[in-house]
């Protein structure tokens, strides 16, 4: 079976506002949605099931009550059942990658999956850590920044997007994968599938039920706006542009 | 003292490490890394370089590299372990974090104290200062945020390391690297990037030509990479590379927040786009509203005439 993680950050494109207390970003009343990379993860799991590489897909989300919506989306895309590890509303910003990885390590013990697929990074904290942390905790091989997966005989050949291009590695199952954007094109959940998803089961657990201490290790001291970049002038033509670049020394005069 | 996870080049990381005070060691790992070790030893500020060379470390496969790092850490008890905020560093360091039970700190842009660091969140739309209470701090460093240490002038001792590596779970196959004589995207002084406005991969030829005239690297927006115009290692942005060159020329790029996240620390930003309302013009220092298929060849011709 395969497990996937679905996170619930602010929707891409939503304007981000720093809180007046300078300890975080305003999230109340702001639209959230499934993390884009997690959409790729869910899609890949569904394709693996279609190819009969896995038999069952479990979608997991760790967060407040509303993050169940991402599980419902995953179920509508084709996951079979869900697990919602709930934390009290307002504490979700304290749920850091190491804690999430520990929750997942416990779920791995419970569910015994063959593959766990997460999104490469969450677009709120941009950490890109959970997959690697989880792999280290359970001592499974990791395939991060995956842009292609090929299964054969209890192994996965993974193409990774790396600094200088692409790289191929091979891992034995069970393994932990992080999905990159080009792994696949996530499907839209159709209305009939959304309706069917309402009947699929979502198990609710707390970190305490799993025996995981989720206390944050990193304390946020301050969150501030970045320096604002002012727009400069427009030039009327290429000749003027080249003159300005010459002035600045980027082109030899 | 801090150990640095080494991959070549790592000089901004050395700068970050030296800000922490104490002695700095470096580690290079791979199947053929003696030369990298010798080059690393020339970086001022480093006292010792561990060279871990073994066929098992081919491709710096994470499961094996982390075993070597744990071995070195157990013997040296570093307080801080840093790696570049590149795919290499991001792949390795958090796995190490799990083994040490510490929370890694990703992509720092500033050091406030030996336990307090600055990083960006929400695609650079907010800047976060975090304090770690862990006994060992694992940190990846954003290269554009720290001045690179010089490449010469140091004379660290090198020490060969041979750790027991047991990894039957993963295997490196091969890399398909983009070959180019142009400067490295992440460290170039001038970057010319193309977006969806280029319409296809062939049209990127004129950006390569312009780049060669200016001694620039070529980058791309996510849209251009997704559409298959260029390989993925050209992607600049929140989920690609962070760049901060002296000059960034955005050609046919609308300026989505996720792209800005990767280049808004550039000294001078030039934008060429036929849409006067494109968001890129809100951050550009010099904007040219024009058809790129006309403007870019004009730029090439104009520079040729010099």
Coordinates of C-alpha atoms in Angstrom, one line a residue:
Chain A
X1 CA 0.0 0.0 0.0
X2 CA 1.2 3.5 -0.3
X3 CA 0.8 6.5 2.0
X4 CA 0.8 10.1 0.9
X5 CA 1.1 13.3 2.8
X6 CA -1.2 16.2 2.0
X7 CA -0.4 19.6 3.5
X8 CA -2.7 22.6 3.7
X9 CA -0.8 25.9 3.2
X10 CA -2.2 29.2 2.0
X11 CA -3.3 29.0 -1.6
X12 CA -0.6 30.0 -4.1
X13 CA -1.1 33.6 -5.2
X14 CA -2.8 34.6 -2.0
X15 CA -1.3 37.8 -0.6
X16 CA 0.8 37.0 2.4
X17 CA 0.6 39.4 5.3
X18 CA 2.8 39.5 8.3
X19 CA 0.9 39.5 11.6
X20 CA 0.9 42.7 13.7
X21 CA 2.6 40.8 16.6
X22 CA 5.4 39.9 14.2
X23 CA 5.3 36.3 15.2
X24 CA 3.8 34.8 12.0
X25 CA 1.8 35.3 9.0
X26 CA -2.0 36.0 8.9
X27 CA -3.8 32.7 8.2
X28 CA -7.3 33.3 9.6
X29 CA -9.9 33.8 7.0
X30 CA -7.3 33.3 4.2
X31 CA -7.9 30.6 1.6
X32 CA -5.9 27.4 2.0
X33 CA -5.6 24.6 -0.4
X34 CA -3.6 21.4 -0.9
X35 CA 0.1 22.0 -1.3
X36 CA 0.9 21.9 -5.0
X37 CA 3.7 19.3 -4.6
X38 CA 1.3 17.1 -2.6
X39 CA -1.0 17.1 -5.5
X40 CA 1.8 15.6 -7.5
X41 CA 2.3 13.0 -4.7
X42 CA -1.4 12.1 -4.7
X43 CA -1.5 11.8 -8.5
X44 CA 1.6 9.5 -8.5
X45 CA 0.0 7.2 -5.9
X46 CA -3.1 7.0 -8.0
X47 CA -1.1 6.1 -11.0
X48 CA 0.8 3.5 -9.1
X49 CA -2.5 1.9 -8.0
X50 CA -3.8 2.0 -11.6
X51 CA -0.6 0.2 -12.7
X52 CA -1.2 -2.3 -9.9
X53 CA 2.1 -1.5 -8.2
X54 CA 0.2 -0.8 -5.0
X55 CA -3.2 -2.1 -3.8
X56 CA -4.3 0.7 -1.4
X57 CA -3.7 4.4 -1.0
X58 CA -3.9 6.1 2.4
X59 CA -3.9 9.9 2.4
X60 CA -2.6 11.5 5.5
X61 CA -2.9 15.1 6.7
X62 CA -1.6 16.5 10.0
X63 CA -3.3 19.7 11.0
X64 CA -6.4 21.4 12.4
X65 CA -9.9 20.3 11.5
X66 CA -10.0 22.1 8.2
X67 CA -7.1 20.2 6.8
X68 CA -9.5 17.3 6.4
X69 CA -10.4 19.0 3.2
X70 CA -7.1 18.1 1.6
X71 CA -7.8 14.4 2.6
X72 CA -11.2 14.6 0.9
X73 CA -9.5 16.0 -2.2
X74 CA -7.0 13.2 -2.2
X75 CA -9.9 10.7 -1.8
X76 CA -11.7 12.3 -4.7
X77 CA -8.5 12.0 -6.8
X78 CA -8.4 8.2 -6.0
X79 CA -7.0 7.6 -2.5
X80 CA -8.9 4.8 -0.7
X81 CA -9.0 6.1 2.8
X82 CA -7.6 8.8 5.0
X83 CA -5.9 9.5 8.3
X84 CA -6.3 12.9 9.9
X85 CA -3.8 13.5 12.7
X86 CA -5.4 16.5 14.3
X87 CA -3.8 19.3 16.2
X88 CA -5.7 22.1 17.9
X89 CA -6.6 25.1 15.7
X90 CA -4.1 27.8 16.0
X91 CA -1.2 25.5 16.8
X92 CA -0.6 24.3 13.3
X93 CA 2.3 26.8 12.8
X94 CA 4.1 25.0 15.7
X95 CA 3.9 21.7 13.9
X96 CA 7.4 21.5 12.4
X97 CA 8.9 19.0 10.0
X98 CA 10.6 16.8 12.6
X99 CA 7.3 16.4 14.5
X100 CA 5.5 15.6 11.2
X101 CA 8.1 13.0 10.3
X102 CA 7.8 11.4 13.7
X103 CA 4.0 11.2 13.3
X104 CA 4.6 9.5 9.9
X105 CA 7.1 7.1 11.4
X106 CA 4.4 5.9 13.8
X107 CA 1.9 5.6 11.0
X108 CA 4.4 3.5 9.1
X109 CA 4.6 1.1 12.0
X110 CA 0.8 1.0 12.1
X111 CA 0.0 0.7 8.4
X112 CA 3.2 -1.0 7.0
X113 CA 3.2 0.8 3.6
X114 CA 5.6 -0.1 0.8
X115 CA 5.9 3.4 -0.5
X116 CA 5.4 6.8 1.2
X117 CA 5.2 9.8 -1.2
X118 CA 5.3 13.4 0.1
X119 CA 5.5 16.7 -1.8
X120 CA 9.1 18.0 -2.1
X121 CA 8.4 21.2 -0.1
X122 CA 5.5 23.0 1.5
X123 CA 5.0 26.4 0.0
X124 CA 4.5 28.0 3.4
X125 CA 7.7 27.1 5.3
X126 CA 9.7 26.2 2.1
X127 CA 11.7 23.7 4.3
X128 CA 12.0 20.7 2.0
X129 CA 12.9 18.4 4.9
X130 CA 10.0 16.0 5.9
X131 CA 10.8 13.3 3.4
X132 CA 14.4 13.2 4.3
X133 CA 13.7 13.3 8.0
X134 CA 11.2 10.4 7.8
X135 CA 13.6 8.3 5.7
X136 CA 16.3 8.8 8.3
X137 CA 13.9 8.0 11.2
X138 CA 12.8 4.7 9.7
X139 CA 16.1 4.1 7.9
X140 CA 14.5 3.6 4.5
X141 CA 16.0 4.8 1.3
X142 CA 14.9 8.2 0.0
X143 CA 14.2 9.5 -3.5
X144 CA 13.9 13.3 -3.2
X145 CA 12.9 15.8 -6.0
X146 CA 11.6 12.9 -8.0
X147 CA 10.6 13.8 -11.6
X148 CA 10.1 10.3 -12.8
X149 CA 9.5 6.9 -11.2
X150 CA 9.8 3.4 -12.7
X151 CA 8.9 0.3 -10.8
X152 CA 10.3 -3.2 -11.3
X153 CA 10.6 -6.2 -8.9
X154 CA 10.4 -4.5 -5.6
X155 CA 12.6 -1.6 -6.7
X156 CA 12.0 1.9 -7.9
X157 CA 14.2 3.7 -10.4
X158 CA 14.0 7.3 -9.6
X159 CA 15.0 10.3 -11.8
X160 CA 15.8 13.3 -9.6
X161 CA 16.1 16.9 -10.5
X162 CA 19.5 17.9 -9.2
X163 CA 21.6 21.0 -9.3
X164 CA 23.3 20.3 -12.6
X165 CA 20.6 18.4 -14.4
X166 CA 19.1 15.0 -13.8
X167 CA 20.2 12.0 -11.9
X168 CA 19.0 8.4 -11.8
X169 CA 19.1 6.2 -8.6
X170 CA 17.6 2.9 -7.7
X171 CA 16.0 2.2 -4.3
X172 CA 14.7 -1.0 -2.8
X173 CA 11.2 -0.9 -1.4
X174 CA 10.0 0.1 1.1
X175 CA 11.1 3.7 0.3
X176 CA 10.2 7.3 0.9
X177 CA 9.8 9.6 -2.1
X178 CA 9.3 13.4 -2.5
X179 CA 7.4 14.5 -5.5
X180 CA 8.7 17.3 -7.7
X181 CA 6.4 19.4 -9.9
X182 CA 7.3 17.6 -13.1
X183 CA 6.6 14.1 -11.8
X184 CA 3.1 14.2 -13.3
X185 CA 0.1 16.4 -14.2
X186 CA -2.3 16.1 -11.2
X187 CA -5.9 15.3 -12.2
X188 CA -8.9 17.4 -11.3
X189 CA -11.3 15.6 -9.0
X190 CA -14.5 15.1 -10.9
X191 CA -17.9 15.8 -9.3
X192 CA -18.9 12.1 -9.2
X193 CA -15.6 11.2 -7.6
X194 CA -16.0 14.0 -5.0
X195 CA -19.4 12.5 -4.1
X196 CA -18.0 9.0 -3.9
X197 CA -15.2 10.4 -1.7
X198 CA -17.7 11.4 1.0
X199 CA -18.3 7.7 1.7
X200 CA -14.6 6.9 2.1
X201 CA -13.3 6.5 5.7
X202 CA -11.1 9.1 7.4
X203 CA -9.6 7.9 10.7
X204 CA -9.0 10.6 13.2
X205 CA -6.0 10.4 15.5
X206 CA -4.1 12.8 17.8
X207 CA -0.3 13.0 18.1
X208 CA -0.8 11.7 21.7
X209 CA -2.6 8.6 20.3
X210 CA 0.6 7.9 18.4
X211 CA 2.9 8.7 21.3
X212 CA 4.6 11.5 19.5
X213 CA 5.9 14.6 21.2
X214 CA 5.3 17.4 18.7
X215 CA 6.8 20.3 20.7
X216 CA 8.6 22.6 18.3
X217 CA 12.4 22.6 18.4
X218 CA 12.7 25.9 16.6
X219 CA 11.2 29.0 18.3
X220 CA 10.1 31.7 16.0
X221 CA 11.5 35.0 17.4
X222 CA 10.2 37.3 14.7
X223 CA 8.5 37.4 11.3
X224 CA 8.9 40.6 9.2
X225 CA 8.2 41.9 5.8
X226 CA 11.0 41.6 3.3
X227 CA 12.7 44.8 1.9
X228 CA 10.4 46.3 -0.7
X229 CA 11.8 46.7 -4.1
X230 CA 10.7 49.9 -5.9
X231 CA 9.9 49.8 -9.5
X232 CA 12.4 51.8 -11.6
X233 CA 11.8 53.6 -14.9
X234 CA 10.8 52.2 -18.3
X235 CA 13.0 52.9 -21.3
X236 CA 11.6 53.6 -24.7
X237 CA 13.9 51.4 -26.8
X238 CA 16.7 48.9 -26.9
X239 CA 19.3 51.6 -27.6
X240 CA 18.4 53.4 -24.4
X241 CA 18.5 50.1 -22.5
X242 CA 22.0 49.4 -23.8
X243 CA 23.2 52.9 -22.8
X244 CA 22.0 52.4 -19.3
X245 CA 23.7 49.0 -19.1
X246 CA 26.9 50.6 -20.4
X247 CA 26.6 53.3 -17.7
X248 CA 26.4 50.6 -15.0
X249 CA 29.4 48.7 -16.5
X250 CA 27.5 45.6 -17.5
X251 CA 28.5 46.1 -21.2
X252 CA 31.8 47.4 -22.4
X253 CA 31.3 50.9 -23.8
Chain B
X1 CA 33.4 24.2 16.2
X2 CA 31.6 23.5 12.9
X3 CA 32.0 20.9 10.3
X4 CA 30.9 21.8 6.8
X5 CA 29.5 19.2 4.5
X6 CA 31.5 19.8 1.4
X7 CA 30.5 19.8 -2.2
X8 CA 32.3 22.0 -4.6
X9 CA 31.8 25.0 -4.6
X10 CA 31.0 25.9 -1.0
X11 CA 32.6 29.2 -0.3
X12 CA 29.5 31.1 0.8
X13 CA 28.9 28.3 3.3
X14 CA 32.4 28.8 4.7
X15 CA 31.6 32.5 5.3
X16 CA 28.4 31.5 7.2
X17 CA 30.4 29.0 9.2
X18 CA 33.1 31.4 10.2
X19 CA 30.4 33.8 11.5
X20 CA 29.7 31.3 14.2
X21 CA 33.2 31.5 15.7
X22 CA 35.2 28.5 16.7
X23 CA 37.2 26.3 14.3
X24 CA 35.8 25.2 11.0
X25 CA 36.4 21.8 9.4
X26 CA 35.2 20.6 6.0
X27 CA 34.2 17.2 4.7
X28 CA 34.3 16.1 1.1
X29 CA 32.7 12.8 0.1
X30 CA 32.5 10.9 -3.1
X31 CA 34.1 8.2 -5.2
X32 CA 36.9 10.5 -6.5
X33 CA 37.3 13.6 -4.3
X34 CA 41.0 14.0 -3.5
X35 CA 41.2 17.0 -5.8
X36 CA 38.0 18.5 -4.3
X37 CA 39.6 18.0 -0.9
X38 CA 42.8 19.8 -1.9
X39 CA 40.8 22.7 -3.4
X40 CA 38.7 23.0 -0.3
X41 CA 41.9 23.1 1.9
X42 CA 42.9 26.3 0.1
X43 CA 39.8 28.2 1.3
X44 CA 40.9 30.5 4.1
X45 CA 39.1 29.9 7.4
X46 CA 39.1 26.1 7.2
X47 CA 41.4 24.3 9.6
X48 CA 41.0 20.7 8.5
X49 CA 39.4 18.9 5.6
X50 CA 38.2 15.3 5.9
X51 CA 38.4 13.4 2.6
X52 CA 36.0 10.5 2.5
X53 CA 36.7 8.7 -0.8
X54 CA 35.0 5.4 -1.5
X55 CA 33.2 3.7 -4.4
X56 CA 30.2 3.4 -2.1
X57 CA 30.0 7.2 -2.1
X58 CA 29.6 7.5 -5.8
X59 CA 27.0 10.2 -6.7
X60 CA 27.0 11.2 -3.0
X61 CA 24.1 8.9 -2.4
X62 CA 22.3 10.1 0.7
X63 CA 22.1 6.8 2.6
X64 CA 25.9 6.3 2.4
X65 CA 27.0 9.9 2.9
X66 CA 25.0 10.2 6.1
X67 CA 26.7 7.1 7.5
X68 CA 30.1 8.8 6.9
X69 CA 28.9 12.1 8.4
X70 CA 27.6 10.3 11.5
X71 CA 31.0 8.5 11.9
X72 CA 32.9 11.8 11.7
X73 CA 30.4 13.6 14.0
X74 CA 30.7 10.8 16.6
X75 CA 34.4 11.4 16.8
X76 CA 34.4 15.2 16.6
X77 CA 31.2 16.4 18.3
X78 CA 30.6 19.4 16.1
X79 CA 28.1 22.0 17.4
X80 CA 27.1 23.1 14.0
X81 CA 27.0 21.2 10.7
X82 CA 26.4 23.2 7.5
X83 CA 25.8 22.4 3.9
X84 CA 24.9 24.5 0.9
X85 CA 21.3 25.1 0.3
X86 CA 21.5 23.2 -3.0
X87 CA 19.8 20.0 -3.9
X88 CA 22.8 18.1 -2.5
X89 CA 22.7 19.8 0.9
X90 CA 18.9 19.7 1.2
X91 CA 18.9 16.0 0.3
X92 CA 21.6 15.0 2.9
X93 CA 21.2 17.2 5.9
X94 CA 17.7 16.5 7.1
X95 CA 18.4 12.8 6.9
X96 CA 21.3 13.5 9.3
X97 CA 18.8 15.5 11.4
X98 CA 16.7 12.4 11.9
X99 CA 19.6 10.4 13.1
X100 CA 20.7 13.0 15.6
X101 CA 17.1 13.9 16.6
X102 CA 17.5 17.6 15.8
X103 CA 15.4 20.0 13.7
X104 CA 17.3 21.1 10.6
X105 CA 17.1 24.8 9.6
X106 CA 16.7 25.3 5.9
X107 CA 18.2 27.8 3.6
X108 CA 19.4 30.5 6.1
X109 CA 20.1 34.0 4.8
X110 CA 21.6 35.3 8.1
X111 CA 23.3 34.3 11.3
X112 CA 22.3 36.3 14.4
X113 CA 24.0 34.2 17.0
X114 CA 25.2 30.6 17.3
X115 CA 21.6 29.5 17.9
X116 CA 19.6 32.2 16.0
X117 CA 19.2 32.3 12.3
X118 CA 17.3 34.1 9.6
X119 CA 15.4 32.5 6.7
X120 CA 12.6 33.2 4.3
X121 CA 9.1 31.7 4.2
X122 CA 6.2 31.9 1.8
X123 CA 8.4 32.2 -1.3
X124 CA 10.3 35.1 0.3
X125 CA 7.2 37.1 1.2
X126 CA 8.1 37.0 4.8
X127 CA 11.4 36.8 6.7
X128 CA 11.6 34.6 9.8
X129 CA 14.1 34.6 12.6
X130 CA 14.3 31.3 14.5
X131 CA 16.1 30.1 17.5
X132 CA 17.2 26.5 17.9
X133 CA 17.4 24.7 21.3
X134 CA 19.0 21.6 19.8
X135 CA 22.5 20.6 20.9
X136 CA 23.7 20.3 17.3
X137 CA 22.5 22.8 14.8
X138 CA 22.0 21.4 11.2
X139 CA 21.9 24.2 8.7
X140 CA 21.6 24.6 5.0
X141 CA 23.0 27.9 3.7
X142 CA 21.6 30.0 0.9
X143 CA 24.6 30.7 -1.2
X144 CA 23.5 34.1 -2.6
X145 CA 23.0 35.5 0.9
X146 CA 26.7 35.2 2.0
X147 CA 29.8 36.6 0.3
X148 CA 31.9 33.7 -1.0
X149 CA 35.1 33.2 0.9
X150 CA 38.2 33.5 -1.3
X151 CA 39.2 30.4 -3.1
X152 CA 42.9 30.7 -2.2
X153 CA 45.1 31.7 0.7
X154 CA 44.2 28.9 3.1
X155 CA 46.3 25.9 4.0
X156 CA 44.1 23.4 5.9
X157 CA 45.4 20.0 6.8
X158 CA 43.6 17.1 4.9
X159 CA 42.8 13.8 6.6
X160 CA 41.6 10.7 4.8
X161 CA 38.6 9.1 6.3
X162 CA 37.5 5.5 5.7
X163 CA 34.1 4.7 7.4
X164 CA 32.3 1.4 7.3
X165 CA 29.5 2.0 4.9
X166 CA 26.6 -0.5 4.8
X167 CA 24.0 0.4 2.2
X168 CA 22.2 -2.3 0.3
X169 CA 19.0 -0.2 0.0
X170 CA 20.0 2.4 -2.6
X171 CA 22.3 2.6 -5.6
X172 CA 23.5 5.5 -7.7
X173 CA 23.0 4.8 -11.5
X174 CA 24.1 7.9 -13.4
X175 CA 23.7 11.6 -13.8
X176 CA 22.6 13.4 -17.0
X177 CA 24.2 16.8 -16.5
X178 CA 23.6 19.8 -18.7
X179 CA 26.9 20.6 -20.3
X180 CA 27.7 24.3 -20.8
X181 CA 30.7 26.6 -21.1
X182 CA 28.6 29.4 -19.7
X183 CA 29.0 30.6 -16.1
X184 CA 27.2 28.6 -13.4
X185 CA 23.7 29.9 -12.9
X186 CA 23.8 30.1 -9.1
X187 CA 27.0 32.2 -9.1
X188 CA 27.0 34.1 -12.4
X189 CA 27.4 37.9 -12.4
X190 CA 24.8 38.3 -15.2
X191 CA 21.8 36.0 -15.7
X192 CA 19.4 36.2 -18.7
X193 CA 16.2 34.3 -18.1
X194 CA 13.5 33.3 -20.5
X195 CA 9.9 32.6 -19.7
X196 CA 6.8 31.3 -21.5
X197 CA 7.0 34.3 -23.8
X198 CA 9.8 32.5 -25.7
X199 CA 7.2 30.1 -27.0
X200 CA 9.6 27.2 -27.6
X201 CA 13.0 25.8 -26.9
X202 CA 14.5 26.9 -30.3
X203 CA 13.8 30.5 -29.5
X204 CA 16.0 30.2 -26.4
X205 CA 18.9 30.2 -28.9
X206 CA 18.8 33.9 -29.1
X207 CA 19.1 34.1 -25.3
X208 CA 22.1 31.8 -25.4
X209 CA 23.6 34.1 -28.1
X210 CA 22.9 37.2 -26.0
X211 CA 24.4 35.5 -22.9
X212 CA 27.6 34.6 -24.8
X213 CA 28.0 38.2 -25.9
X214 CA 27.6 39.4 -22.2
X215 CA 29.4 36.5 -20.4
X216 CA 26.1 35.6 -18.8
X217 CA 24.4 32.4 -17.6
X218 CA 20.9 31.5 -18.9
X219 CA 18.0 30.7 -16.6
X220 CA 14.3 30.2 -17.0
X221 CA 11.0 30.5 -15.3
X222 CA 9.1 27.4 -14.1
X223 CA 6.6 27.8 -17.0
X224 CA 9.4 27.5 -19.6
X225 CA 10.8 24.4 -17.9
X226 CA 7.3 22.8 -17.5
X227 CA 6.7 23.4 -21.2
X228 CA 9.9 21.6 -22.0
X229 CA 11.7 24.6 -23.6
X230 CA 14.8 24.1 -21.4
X231 CA 16.1 21.5 -18.9
X232 CA 15.0 21.7 -15.2
X233 CA 18.4 22.9 -13.8
X234 CA 17.8 26.3 -15.5
X235 CA 14.7 27.0 -13.3
X236 CA 15.0 30.1 -11.1
X237 CA 12.4 30.5 -8.4
X238 CA 10.9 29.4 -5.1
X239 CA 11.2 25.7 -6.0
X240 CA 14.3 26.1 -8.3
X241 CA 17.5 28.0 -7.9
X242 CA 18.0 31.2 -5.9
X243 CA 20.2 33.7 -7.8
X244 CA 21.4 37.2 -6.9
X245 CA 23.6 38.4 -9.8
X246 CA 24.7 42.0 -10.4
X247 CA 22.3 42.0 -13.4
X248 CA 19.2 39.9 -14.1
X249 CA 17.5 40.3 -17.4
X250 CA 14.0 38.7 -17.4
X251 CA 12.8 38.1 -21.0
X252 CA 9.2 37.2 -21.6
X253 CA 8.6 36.5 -17.9
X254 CA 5.4 37.8 -16.3
X255 CA 6.9 37.9 -12.8
X256 CA 4.9 35.5 -10.7
X257 CA 5.7 35.7 -7.0
X258 CA 7.3 32.2 -7.1
X259 CA 9.7 33.4 -9.8
X260 CA 10.5 36.7 -8.0
X261 CA 11.4 34.6 -4.9
X262 CA 14.3 33.3 -6.8
X263 CA 15.8 36.6 -8.2
X264 CA 14.5 39.6 -6.3
X265 CA 17.9 40.0 -4.5
X266 CA 19.6 40.7 -7.8
X267 CA 21.4 44.1 -7.9
X268 CA 19.8 45.3 -11.1
X269 CA 16.7 43.8 -12.7
X270 CA 15.8 44.5 -16.3
X271 CA 12.5 43.3 -17.7
X272 CA 11.5 42.9 -21.3
X273 CA 7.9 42.1 -21.9
X274 CA 5.3 43.2 -24.4
X275 CA 2.6 43.4 -21.6
X276 CA 3.0 46.8 -19.8
X277 CA 1.0 45.4 -16.9
X278 CA 3.2 42.4 -16.3
X279 CA 4.0 42.2 -12.5
X280 CA 7.7 41.9 -13.3
X281 CA 7.7 45.7 -14.0
X282 CA 6.9 46.3 -10.4
X283 CA 10.3 45.0 -9.4
X284 CA 12.4 45.9 -12.4
X285 CA 14.9 48.8 -12.2
X286 CA 14.8 49.2 -16.0
X287 CA 11.7 48.1 -17.9
X288 CA 11.3 47.8 -21.7
X289 CA 7.8 47.2 -23.0
X290 CA 8.5 45.6 -26.3
X291 CA 8.2 42.4 -28.4
X292 CA 11.1 40.2 -27.2
X293 CA 11.5 38.7 -30.7
X294 CA 12.4 42.2 -31.9
X295 CA 14.2 43.5 -28.8
X296 CA 16.6 40.6 -28.1
X297 CA 18.0 40.5 -31.7
X298 CA 18.4 44.3 -31.4
X299 CA 20.3 43.9 -28.2
X300 CA 22.6 41.3 -29.8
X301 CA 23.2 43.6 -32.8
X302 CA 23.7 46.6 -30.6
X303 CA 26.4 44.9 -28.5
X304 CA 28.1 43.4 -31.6
X305 CA 28.6 47.0 -32.8
X306 CA 30.7 47.9 -29.8

